[in-house]
CSV table of N, CA and C in Angstrom, one decimal:
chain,number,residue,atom,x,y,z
A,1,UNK,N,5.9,-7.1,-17.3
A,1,UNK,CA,5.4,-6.9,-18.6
A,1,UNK,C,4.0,-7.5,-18.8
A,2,UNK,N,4.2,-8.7,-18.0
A,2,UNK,CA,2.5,-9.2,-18.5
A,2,UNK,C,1.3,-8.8,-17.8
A,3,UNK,N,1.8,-7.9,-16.9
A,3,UNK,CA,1.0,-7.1,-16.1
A,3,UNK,C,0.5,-5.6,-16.8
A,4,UNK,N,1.1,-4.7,-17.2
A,4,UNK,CA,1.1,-3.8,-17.8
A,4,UNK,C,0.7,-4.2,-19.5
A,5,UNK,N,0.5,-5.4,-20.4
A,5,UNK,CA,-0.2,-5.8,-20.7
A,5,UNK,C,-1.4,-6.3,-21.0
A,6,UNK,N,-2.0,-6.8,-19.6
A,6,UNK,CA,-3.1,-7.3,-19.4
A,6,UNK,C,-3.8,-5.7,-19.0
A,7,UNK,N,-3.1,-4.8,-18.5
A,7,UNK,CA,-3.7,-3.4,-17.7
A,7,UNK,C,-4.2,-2.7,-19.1
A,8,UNK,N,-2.8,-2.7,-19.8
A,8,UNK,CA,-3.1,-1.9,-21.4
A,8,UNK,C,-4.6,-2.6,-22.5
A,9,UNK,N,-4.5,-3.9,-22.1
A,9,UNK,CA,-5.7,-4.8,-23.2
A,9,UNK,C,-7.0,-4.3,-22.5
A,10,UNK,N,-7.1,-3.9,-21.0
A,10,UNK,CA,-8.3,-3.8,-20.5
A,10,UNK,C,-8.5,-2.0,-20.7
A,11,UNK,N,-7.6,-1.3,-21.2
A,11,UNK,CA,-8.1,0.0,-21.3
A,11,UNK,C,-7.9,0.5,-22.5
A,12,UNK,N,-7.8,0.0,-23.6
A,12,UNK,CA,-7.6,0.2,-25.1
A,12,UNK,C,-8.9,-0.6,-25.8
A,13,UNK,N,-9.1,0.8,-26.1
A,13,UNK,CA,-11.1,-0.2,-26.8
A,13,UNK,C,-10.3,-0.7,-27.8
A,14,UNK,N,-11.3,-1.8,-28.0
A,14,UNK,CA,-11.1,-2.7,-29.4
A,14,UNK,C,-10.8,-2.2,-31.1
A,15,UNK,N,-11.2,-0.6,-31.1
A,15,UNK,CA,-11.4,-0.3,-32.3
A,15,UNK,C,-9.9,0.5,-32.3
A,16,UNK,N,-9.2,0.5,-31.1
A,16,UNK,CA,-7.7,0.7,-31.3
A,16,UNK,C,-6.9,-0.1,-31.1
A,17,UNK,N,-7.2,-1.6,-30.5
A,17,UNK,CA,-6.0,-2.3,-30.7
A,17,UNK,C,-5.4,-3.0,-31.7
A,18,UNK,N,-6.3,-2.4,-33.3
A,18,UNK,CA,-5.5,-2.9,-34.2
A,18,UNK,C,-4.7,-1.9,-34.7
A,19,UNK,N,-5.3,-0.4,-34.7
A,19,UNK,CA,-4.1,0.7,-34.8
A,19,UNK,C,-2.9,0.7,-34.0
A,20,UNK,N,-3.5,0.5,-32.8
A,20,UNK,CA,-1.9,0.5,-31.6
A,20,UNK,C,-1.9,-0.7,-30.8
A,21,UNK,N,-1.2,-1.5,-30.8
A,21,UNK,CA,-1.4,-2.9,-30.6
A,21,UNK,C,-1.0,-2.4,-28.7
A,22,UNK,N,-1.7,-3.6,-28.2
A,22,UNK,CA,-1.2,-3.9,-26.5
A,22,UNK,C,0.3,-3.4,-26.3
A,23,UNK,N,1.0,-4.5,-27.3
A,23,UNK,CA,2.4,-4.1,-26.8
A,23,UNK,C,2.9,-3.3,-27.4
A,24,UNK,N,2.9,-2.2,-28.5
A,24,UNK,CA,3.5,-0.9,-28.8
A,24,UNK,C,3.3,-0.1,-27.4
A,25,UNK,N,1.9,-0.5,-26.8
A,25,UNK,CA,1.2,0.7,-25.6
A,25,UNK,C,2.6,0.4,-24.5
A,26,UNK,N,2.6,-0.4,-24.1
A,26,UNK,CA,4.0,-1.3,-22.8
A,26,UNK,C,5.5,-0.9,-23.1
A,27,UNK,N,5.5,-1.0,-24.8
A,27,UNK,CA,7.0,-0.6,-24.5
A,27,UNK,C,6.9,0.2,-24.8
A,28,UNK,N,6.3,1.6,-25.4
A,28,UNK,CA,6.3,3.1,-25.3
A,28,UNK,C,6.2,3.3,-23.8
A,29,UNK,N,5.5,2.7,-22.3
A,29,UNK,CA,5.3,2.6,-21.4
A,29,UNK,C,6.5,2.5,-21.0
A,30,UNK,N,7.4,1.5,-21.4
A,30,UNK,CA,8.5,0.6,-20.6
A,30,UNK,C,9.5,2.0,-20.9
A,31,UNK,N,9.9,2.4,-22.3
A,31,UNK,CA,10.7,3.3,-22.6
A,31,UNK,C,10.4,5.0,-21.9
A,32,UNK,N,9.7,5.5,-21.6
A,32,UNK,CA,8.8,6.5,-21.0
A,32,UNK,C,9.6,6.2,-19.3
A,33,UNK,N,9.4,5.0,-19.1
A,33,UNK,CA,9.4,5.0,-17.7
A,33,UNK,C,11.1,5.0,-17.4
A,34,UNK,N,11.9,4.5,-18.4
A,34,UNK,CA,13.8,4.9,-18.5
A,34,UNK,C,14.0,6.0,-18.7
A,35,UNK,N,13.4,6.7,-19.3
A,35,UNK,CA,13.5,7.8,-19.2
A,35,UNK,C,13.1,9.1,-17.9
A,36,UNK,N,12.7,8.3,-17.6
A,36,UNK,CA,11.9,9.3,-16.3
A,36,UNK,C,12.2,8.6,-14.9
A,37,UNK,N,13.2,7.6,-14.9
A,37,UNK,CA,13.6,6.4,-13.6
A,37,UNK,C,14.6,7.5,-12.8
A,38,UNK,N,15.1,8.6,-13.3
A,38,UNK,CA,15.4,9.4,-12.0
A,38,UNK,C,14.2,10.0,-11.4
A,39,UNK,N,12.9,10.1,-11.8
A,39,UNK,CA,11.7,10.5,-11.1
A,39,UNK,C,11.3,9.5,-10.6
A,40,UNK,N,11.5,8.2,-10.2
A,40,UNK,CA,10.9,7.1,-9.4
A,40,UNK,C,11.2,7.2,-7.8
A,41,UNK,N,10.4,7.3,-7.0
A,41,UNK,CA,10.4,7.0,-5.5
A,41,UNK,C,10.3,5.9,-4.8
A,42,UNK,N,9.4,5.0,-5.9
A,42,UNK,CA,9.2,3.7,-5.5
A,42,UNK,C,10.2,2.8,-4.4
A,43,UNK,N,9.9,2.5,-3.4
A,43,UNK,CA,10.8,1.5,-2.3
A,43,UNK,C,10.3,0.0,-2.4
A,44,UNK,N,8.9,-0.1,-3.0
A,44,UNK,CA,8.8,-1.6,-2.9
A,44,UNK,C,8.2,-2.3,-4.3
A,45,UNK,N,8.4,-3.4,-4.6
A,45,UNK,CA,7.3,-3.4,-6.1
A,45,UNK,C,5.9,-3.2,-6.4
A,46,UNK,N,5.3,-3.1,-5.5
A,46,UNK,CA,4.1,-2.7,-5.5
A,46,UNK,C,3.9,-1.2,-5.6
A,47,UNK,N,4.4,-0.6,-5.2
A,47,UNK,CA,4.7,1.2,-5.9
A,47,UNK,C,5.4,1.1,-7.1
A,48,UNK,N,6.3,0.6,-7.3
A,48,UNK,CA,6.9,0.4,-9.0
A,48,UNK,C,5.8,-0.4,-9.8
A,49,UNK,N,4.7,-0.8,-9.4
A,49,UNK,CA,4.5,-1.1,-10.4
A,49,UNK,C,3.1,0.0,-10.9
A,50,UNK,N,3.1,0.5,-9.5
A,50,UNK,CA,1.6,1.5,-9.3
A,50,UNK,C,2.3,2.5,-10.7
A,51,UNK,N,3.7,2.7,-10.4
A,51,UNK,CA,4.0,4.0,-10.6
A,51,UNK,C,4.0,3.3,-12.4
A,52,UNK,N,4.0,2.3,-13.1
A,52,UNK,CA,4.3,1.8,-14.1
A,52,UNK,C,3.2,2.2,-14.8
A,53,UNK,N,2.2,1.7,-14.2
A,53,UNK,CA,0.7,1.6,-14.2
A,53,UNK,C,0.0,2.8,-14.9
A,54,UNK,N,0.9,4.1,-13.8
A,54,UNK,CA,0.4,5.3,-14.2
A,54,UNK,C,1.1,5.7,-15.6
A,55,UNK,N,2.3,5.6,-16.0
A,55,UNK,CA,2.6,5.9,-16.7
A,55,UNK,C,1.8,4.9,-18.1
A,56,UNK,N,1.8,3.9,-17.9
A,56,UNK,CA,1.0,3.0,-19.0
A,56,UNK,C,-0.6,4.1,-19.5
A,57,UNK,N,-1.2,4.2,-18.5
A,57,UNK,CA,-2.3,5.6,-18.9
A,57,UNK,C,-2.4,6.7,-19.3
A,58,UNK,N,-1.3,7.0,-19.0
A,58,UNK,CA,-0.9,8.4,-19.6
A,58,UNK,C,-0.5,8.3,-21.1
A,59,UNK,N,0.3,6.8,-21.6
A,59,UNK,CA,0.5,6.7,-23.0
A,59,UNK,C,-1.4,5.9,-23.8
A,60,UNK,N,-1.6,5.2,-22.6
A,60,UNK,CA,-3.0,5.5,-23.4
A,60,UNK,C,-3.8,6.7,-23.8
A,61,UNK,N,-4.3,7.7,-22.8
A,61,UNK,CA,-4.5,8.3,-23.1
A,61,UNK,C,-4.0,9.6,-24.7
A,62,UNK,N,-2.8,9.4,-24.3
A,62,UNK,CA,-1.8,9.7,-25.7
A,62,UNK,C,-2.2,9.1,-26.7
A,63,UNK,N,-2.1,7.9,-27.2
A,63,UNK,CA,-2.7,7.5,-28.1
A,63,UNK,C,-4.5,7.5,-28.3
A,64,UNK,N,-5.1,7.4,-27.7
A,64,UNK,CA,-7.1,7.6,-27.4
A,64,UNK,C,-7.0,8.9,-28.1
A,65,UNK,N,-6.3,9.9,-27.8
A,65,UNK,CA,-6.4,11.7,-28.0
A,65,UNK,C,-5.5,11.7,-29.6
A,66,UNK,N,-4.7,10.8,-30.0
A,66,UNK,CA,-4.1,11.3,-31.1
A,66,UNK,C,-5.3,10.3,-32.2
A,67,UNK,N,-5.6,9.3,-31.9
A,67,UNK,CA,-6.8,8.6,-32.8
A,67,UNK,C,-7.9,9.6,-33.2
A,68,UNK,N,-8.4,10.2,-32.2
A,68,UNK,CA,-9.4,10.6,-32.0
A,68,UNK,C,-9.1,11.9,-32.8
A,69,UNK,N,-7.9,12.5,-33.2
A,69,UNK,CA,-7.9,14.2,-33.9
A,69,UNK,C,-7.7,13.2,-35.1
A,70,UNK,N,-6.8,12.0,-35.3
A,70,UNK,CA,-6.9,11.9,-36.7
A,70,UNK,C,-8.0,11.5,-37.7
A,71,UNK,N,-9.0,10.9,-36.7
A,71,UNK,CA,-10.5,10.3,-37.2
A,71,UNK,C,-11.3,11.8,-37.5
A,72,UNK,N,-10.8,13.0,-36.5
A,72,UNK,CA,-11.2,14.2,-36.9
A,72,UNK,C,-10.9,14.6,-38.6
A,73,UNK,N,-9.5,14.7,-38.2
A,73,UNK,CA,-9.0,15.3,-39.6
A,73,UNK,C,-9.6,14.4,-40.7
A,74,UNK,N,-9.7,13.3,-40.9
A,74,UNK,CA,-10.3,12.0,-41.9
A,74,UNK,C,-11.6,13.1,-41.9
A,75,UNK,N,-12.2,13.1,-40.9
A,75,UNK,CA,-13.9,13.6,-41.5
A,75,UNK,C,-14.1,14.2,-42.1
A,76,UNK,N,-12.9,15.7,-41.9
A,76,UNK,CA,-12.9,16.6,-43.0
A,76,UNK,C,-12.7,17.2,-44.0
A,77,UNK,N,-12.1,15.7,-44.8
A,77,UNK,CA,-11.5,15.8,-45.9
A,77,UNK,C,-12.5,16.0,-46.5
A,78,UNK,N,-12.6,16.6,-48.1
A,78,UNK,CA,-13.6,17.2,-49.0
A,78,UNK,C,-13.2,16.5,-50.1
A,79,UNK,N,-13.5,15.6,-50.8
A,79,UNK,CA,-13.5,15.2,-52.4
A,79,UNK,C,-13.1,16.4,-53.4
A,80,UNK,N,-11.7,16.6,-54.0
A,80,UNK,CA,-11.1,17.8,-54.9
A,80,UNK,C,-12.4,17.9,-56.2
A,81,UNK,N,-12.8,16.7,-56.9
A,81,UNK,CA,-13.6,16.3,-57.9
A,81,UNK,C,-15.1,17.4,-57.6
């Protein structure tokens, strides 16, 4: 956890980790990864953690892509008045 932590703080810009904190990113990560632990190959911890790793990016990326359409949608809101 304090690995996948420290991974998540270093690839979440600053102007998202007050919308999606470090650790929502880890345990959407952690839960993602129970769900998908019949897809693990890993034999040693250093592949379990690669393989954690990847999964941790992929929910960043998830969240970077869903910020980014809702800062869209905010733009183009129009004043009714």
């Amino acid at each position: 956890r304090p690995y996948l932590l420290k991974v998540a703080n270093s690839r979440l810009p600053a102007a998202l980790r007050a919308a999606a904190g470090c650790s929502d990113i880890v345990q959407a990560t952690l839960l993602a990864a129970h769900q998908a632990r019949h897809q693990c190959t890993a034999t040693t911890p250093e592949a379990l953690r690669g393989w954690l790793r990847t999964i941790l990016l992929n929910v960043v990326r998830q969240v970077r892509r869903r910020h980014a359409r809702l800062a869209r949608d905010a733009a183009r809101e129009v004043p009714i008045a």
